[in-house]
C-alpha positions as semicolon CSV with decimal commas, in nm:
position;residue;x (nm);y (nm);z (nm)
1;X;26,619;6,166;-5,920
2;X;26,561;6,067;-6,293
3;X;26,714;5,744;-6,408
4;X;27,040;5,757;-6,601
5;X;27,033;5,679;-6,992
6;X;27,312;5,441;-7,198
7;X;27,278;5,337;-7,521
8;X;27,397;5,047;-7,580
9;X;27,458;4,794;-7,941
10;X;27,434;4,484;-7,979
11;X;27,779;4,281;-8,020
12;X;27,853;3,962;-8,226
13;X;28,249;4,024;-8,187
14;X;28,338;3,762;-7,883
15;X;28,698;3,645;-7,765
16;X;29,002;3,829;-7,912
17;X;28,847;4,002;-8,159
18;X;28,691;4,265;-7,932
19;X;29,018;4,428;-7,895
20;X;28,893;4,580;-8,254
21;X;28,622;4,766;-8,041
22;X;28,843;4,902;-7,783
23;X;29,032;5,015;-8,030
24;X;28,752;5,192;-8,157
25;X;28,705;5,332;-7,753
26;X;28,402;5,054;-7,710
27;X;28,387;4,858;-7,400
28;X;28,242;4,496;-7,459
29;X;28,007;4,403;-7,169
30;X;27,734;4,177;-7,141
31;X;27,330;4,176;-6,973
32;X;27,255;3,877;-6,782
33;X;26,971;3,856;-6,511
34;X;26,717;3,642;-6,370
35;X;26,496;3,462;-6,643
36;X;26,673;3,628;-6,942
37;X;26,913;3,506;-7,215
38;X;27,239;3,697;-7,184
39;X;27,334;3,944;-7,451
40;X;27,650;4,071;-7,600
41;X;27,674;4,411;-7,561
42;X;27,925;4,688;-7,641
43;X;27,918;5,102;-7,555
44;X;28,068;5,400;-7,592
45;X;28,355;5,441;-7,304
46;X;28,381;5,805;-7,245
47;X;27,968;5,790;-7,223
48;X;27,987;5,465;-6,985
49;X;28,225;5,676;-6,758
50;X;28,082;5,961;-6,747
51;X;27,760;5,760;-6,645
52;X;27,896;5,544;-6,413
53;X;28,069;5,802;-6,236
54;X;27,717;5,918;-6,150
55;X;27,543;5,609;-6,085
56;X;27,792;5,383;-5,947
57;X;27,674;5,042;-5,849
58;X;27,371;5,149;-5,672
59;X;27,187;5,342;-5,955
60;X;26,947;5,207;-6,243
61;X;27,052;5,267;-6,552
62;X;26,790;5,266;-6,846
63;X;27,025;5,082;-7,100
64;X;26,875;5,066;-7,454
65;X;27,040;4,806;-7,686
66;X;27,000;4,911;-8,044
67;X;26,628;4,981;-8,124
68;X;26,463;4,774;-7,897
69;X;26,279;4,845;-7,568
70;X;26,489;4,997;-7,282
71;X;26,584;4,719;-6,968
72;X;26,631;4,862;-6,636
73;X;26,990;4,757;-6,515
74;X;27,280;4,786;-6,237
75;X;27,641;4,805;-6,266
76;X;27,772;4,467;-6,141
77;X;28,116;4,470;-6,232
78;X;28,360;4,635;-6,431
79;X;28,686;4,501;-6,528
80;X;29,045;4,739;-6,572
81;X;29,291;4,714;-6,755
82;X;29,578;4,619;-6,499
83;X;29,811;4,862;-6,696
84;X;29,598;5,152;-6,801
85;X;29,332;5,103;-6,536
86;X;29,117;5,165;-6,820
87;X;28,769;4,990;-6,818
88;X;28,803;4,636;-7,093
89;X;28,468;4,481;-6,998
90;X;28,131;4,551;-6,821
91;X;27,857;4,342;-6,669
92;X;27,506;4,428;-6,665
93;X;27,218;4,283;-6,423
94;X;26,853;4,334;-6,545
95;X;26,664;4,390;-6,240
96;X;26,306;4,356;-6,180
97;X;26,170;4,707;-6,054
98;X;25,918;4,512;-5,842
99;X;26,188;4,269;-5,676
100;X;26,410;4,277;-5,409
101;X;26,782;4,261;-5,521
102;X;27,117;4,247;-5,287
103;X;27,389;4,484;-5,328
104;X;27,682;4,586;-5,135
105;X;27,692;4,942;-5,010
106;X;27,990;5,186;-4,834
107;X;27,957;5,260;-4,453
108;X;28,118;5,649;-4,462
109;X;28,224;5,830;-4,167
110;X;28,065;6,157;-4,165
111;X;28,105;6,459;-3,858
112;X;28,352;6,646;-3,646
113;X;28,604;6,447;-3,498
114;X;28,547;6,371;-3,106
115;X;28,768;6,621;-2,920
116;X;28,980;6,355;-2,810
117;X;29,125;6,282;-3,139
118;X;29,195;6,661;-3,146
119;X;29,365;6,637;-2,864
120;X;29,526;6,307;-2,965
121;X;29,425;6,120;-2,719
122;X;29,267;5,844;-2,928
123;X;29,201;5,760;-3,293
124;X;28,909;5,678;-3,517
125;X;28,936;5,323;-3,596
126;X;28,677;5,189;-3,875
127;X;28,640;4,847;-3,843
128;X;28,351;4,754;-4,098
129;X;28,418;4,926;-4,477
130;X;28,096;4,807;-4,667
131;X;27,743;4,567;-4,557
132;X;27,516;4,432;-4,806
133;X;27,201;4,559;-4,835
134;X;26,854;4,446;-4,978
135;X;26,603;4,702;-5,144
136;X;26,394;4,711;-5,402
137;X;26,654;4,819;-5,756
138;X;26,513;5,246;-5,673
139;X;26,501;5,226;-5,358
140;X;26,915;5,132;-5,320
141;X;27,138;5,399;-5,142
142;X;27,468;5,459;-5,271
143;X;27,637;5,496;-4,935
144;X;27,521;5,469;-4,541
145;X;27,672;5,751;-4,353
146;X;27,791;5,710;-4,017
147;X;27,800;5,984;-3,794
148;X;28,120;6,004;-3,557
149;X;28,033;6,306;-3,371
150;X;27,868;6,113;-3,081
151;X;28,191;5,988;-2,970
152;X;28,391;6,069;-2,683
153;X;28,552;5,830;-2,504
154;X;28,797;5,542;-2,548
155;X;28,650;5,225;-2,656
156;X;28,299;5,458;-2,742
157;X;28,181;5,266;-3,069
158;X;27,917;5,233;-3,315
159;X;27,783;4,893;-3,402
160;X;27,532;4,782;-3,723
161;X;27,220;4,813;-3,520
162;X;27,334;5,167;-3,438
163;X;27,344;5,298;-3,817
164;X;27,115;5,554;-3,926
165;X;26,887;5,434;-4,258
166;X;26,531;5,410;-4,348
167;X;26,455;5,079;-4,172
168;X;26,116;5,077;-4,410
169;X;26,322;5,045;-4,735
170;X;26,637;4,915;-4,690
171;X;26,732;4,563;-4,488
172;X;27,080;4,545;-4,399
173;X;27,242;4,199;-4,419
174;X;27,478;4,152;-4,074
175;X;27,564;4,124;-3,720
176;X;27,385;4,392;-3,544
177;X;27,630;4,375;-3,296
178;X;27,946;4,406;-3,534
179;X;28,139;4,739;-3,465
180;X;28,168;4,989;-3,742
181;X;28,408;5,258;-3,584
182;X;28,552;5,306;-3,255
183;X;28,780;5,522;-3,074
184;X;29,132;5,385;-2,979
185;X;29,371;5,505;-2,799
186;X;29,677;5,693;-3,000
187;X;30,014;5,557;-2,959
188;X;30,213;5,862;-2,835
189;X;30,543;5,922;-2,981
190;X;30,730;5,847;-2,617
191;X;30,586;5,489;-2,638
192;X;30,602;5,422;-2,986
193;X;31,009;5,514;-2,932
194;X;30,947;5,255;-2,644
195;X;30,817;4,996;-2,821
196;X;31,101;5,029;-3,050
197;X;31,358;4,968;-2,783
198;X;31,186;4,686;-2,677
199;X;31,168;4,533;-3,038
200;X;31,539;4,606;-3,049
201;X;31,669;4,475;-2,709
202;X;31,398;4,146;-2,750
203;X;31,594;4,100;-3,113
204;X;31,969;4,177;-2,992
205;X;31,924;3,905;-2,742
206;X;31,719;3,670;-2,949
207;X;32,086;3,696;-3,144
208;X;32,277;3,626;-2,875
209;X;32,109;3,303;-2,752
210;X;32,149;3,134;-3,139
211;X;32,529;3,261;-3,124
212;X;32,566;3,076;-2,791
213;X;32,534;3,351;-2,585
214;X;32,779;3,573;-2,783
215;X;33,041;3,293;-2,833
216;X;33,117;3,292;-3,225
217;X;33,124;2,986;-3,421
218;X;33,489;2,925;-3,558
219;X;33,508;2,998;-3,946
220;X;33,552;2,698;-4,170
221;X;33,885;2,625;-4,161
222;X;33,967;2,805;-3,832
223;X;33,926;2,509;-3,635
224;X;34,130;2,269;-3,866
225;X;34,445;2,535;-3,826
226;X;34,423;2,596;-3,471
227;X;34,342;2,141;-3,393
228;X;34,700;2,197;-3,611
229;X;34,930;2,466;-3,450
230;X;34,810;2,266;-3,093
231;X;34,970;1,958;-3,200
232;X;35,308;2,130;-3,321
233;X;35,346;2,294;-2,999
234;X;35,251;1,995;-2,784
235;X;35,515;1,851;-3,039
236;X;35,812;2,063;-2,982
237;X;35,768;2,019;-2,587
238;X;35,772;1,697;-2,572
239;X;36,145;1,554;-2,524
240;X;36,327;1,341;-2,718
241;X;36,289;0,964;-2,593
242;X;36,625;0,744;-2,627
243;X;36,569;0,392;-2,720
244;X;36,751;0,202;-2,480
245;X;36,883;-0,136;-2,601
C-alpha cells in the first residue's frame, strides 16, 4: 500500500495562543524523534482525520512541513477535547525506515463462534486487548487477528505463542504463555436468580447480627422515658412508711 500524505506548516504560535488556530480548524502538534530537534507544527483537521482514520497508529505518514523535504512519521498520540472529543493537539514520531521501532497493536477476535456459545453453554472471554510489537516503521500491522473458531470446549484458550503473524517481521513483546481468549462457562439465568438469593439472605442476616440478632436499639430518648415511668410505678406500690416516735 502507498504511504499516506499530510501537509503540514510550520508553527511559531505556542501556549494559549493556539486556540487562534483551532479556531481557524488547525490542530497544533509537534515532530519529535530520535536525534532530531522537535518542531512546532500545525495542520488542517478535517485532512488529519480523514488521514488518520486510514492510517491509525500503525501507518507512515509522509508529513511535509512547509517546503522542505518530506519526514517519514507515526501517529503517537492525539489529544481530545474532553467536551467535543474533538482532536486539540497531535504528536508526531520521525522514524527511521531502516530501524526497529515499538508500537502497541489490537489483538481482534475474528471467526464463528464455537457452538457452545450458540448453545450458551459458555462465553468468549478475551483476556488480553492489545501487545506491543517491534517491526521495522512498514513493516507494522495495524491489528493481529485471532481466530476463535478452534474452540470448543470449556476452559479451551488461546495463549500469545498461539497467535497467528509473520514471525519473520514482526516480534511480539510478552508472555507466550499469557491467555488471549478463552471459553467460560455462561451463568444460566436459574443460577444467576440463585446467586441473587444468596446475596440477599447472606445480607439480611449480616443485618441481623449488627442489630443484635433482630433486637432494636431503643431511640434516643426512649430509654430515658421508660428508666422514668419504671420508677413512678415502683413509686406508687410502695406503701406509705409511718415514722414511729
Amino acid at each position: 500500500m502507498d504511504r499516506l500524505n499530510l501537509q503540514a506548516e510550520e508553527r511559531t504560535l505556542l501556549g494559549k495562543k493556539v486556540k487562534n488556530l483551532r479556531r481557524d480548524g488547525k490542530i497544533p502538534g509537534h515532530v519529535f524523534g530520535k536525534g532530531i530537534e522537535t518542531e512546532h507544527v500545525s495542520v488542517d483537521g478535517k485532512t488529519f482525520l480523514k488521514t488518520f482514520k486510514e492510517a491509525g497508529e500503525t501507518s507512515v505518514i509522509d508529513l511535509k512541513i512547509g517546503t522542505e523535504m518530506v519526514r517519514p512519521v507515526l501517529v503517537r498520540d492525539v489529544s481530545h477535547n474532553p467536551i467535543t472529543g474533538l482532536p486539540v493537539h497531535i504528536d508526531f514520531y520521525q522514524v527511521n525506515l531502516s530501524e526497529k521501532v515499538k508500537v502497541q497493536v489490537p489483538l481482534v477476535l475474528v471467526g464463528e463462534d464455537p457452538e457452545s456459545v450458540k448453545l450458551g453453554e459458555a462465553i468468549v472471554l478475551q483476556t488480553l486487548n492489545e501487545v506491543e510489537v517491534e517491526a521495522l516503521p512498514t513493516d507494522l500491522v495495524e491489528k493481529v487477528e485471532v481466530e476463535i473458531t478452534s474452540l470448543k470446549n470449556i476452559d479451551d484458550a488461546i495463549s500469545v505463542g498461539q497467535l497467528n503473524y509473520d514471525r519473520e517481521k514482526l516480534t511480539v513483546h510478552a508472555d507466550q504463555e499469557a491467555i488471549v481468549v478463552k471459553l467460560a462457562p455462561a451463568v444460566s439465568a436459574e443460577m444467576e436468580a440463585l446467586l441473587e438469593e444468596q446475596a440477599a439472605e447472606a445480607a439480611e442476616a449480616q443485618a441481623e447480627t449488627a442489630t443484635g440478632e433482630g433486637v432494636e436499639a431503643p431511640v434516643e430518648g426512649e430509654a430515658e422515658r421508660e428508666v422514668k415511668e419504671g420508677e413512678e410505678a415502683t413509686a406508687k406500690e410502695e406503701p406509705a412508711r409511718t415514722s414511729l416516735k
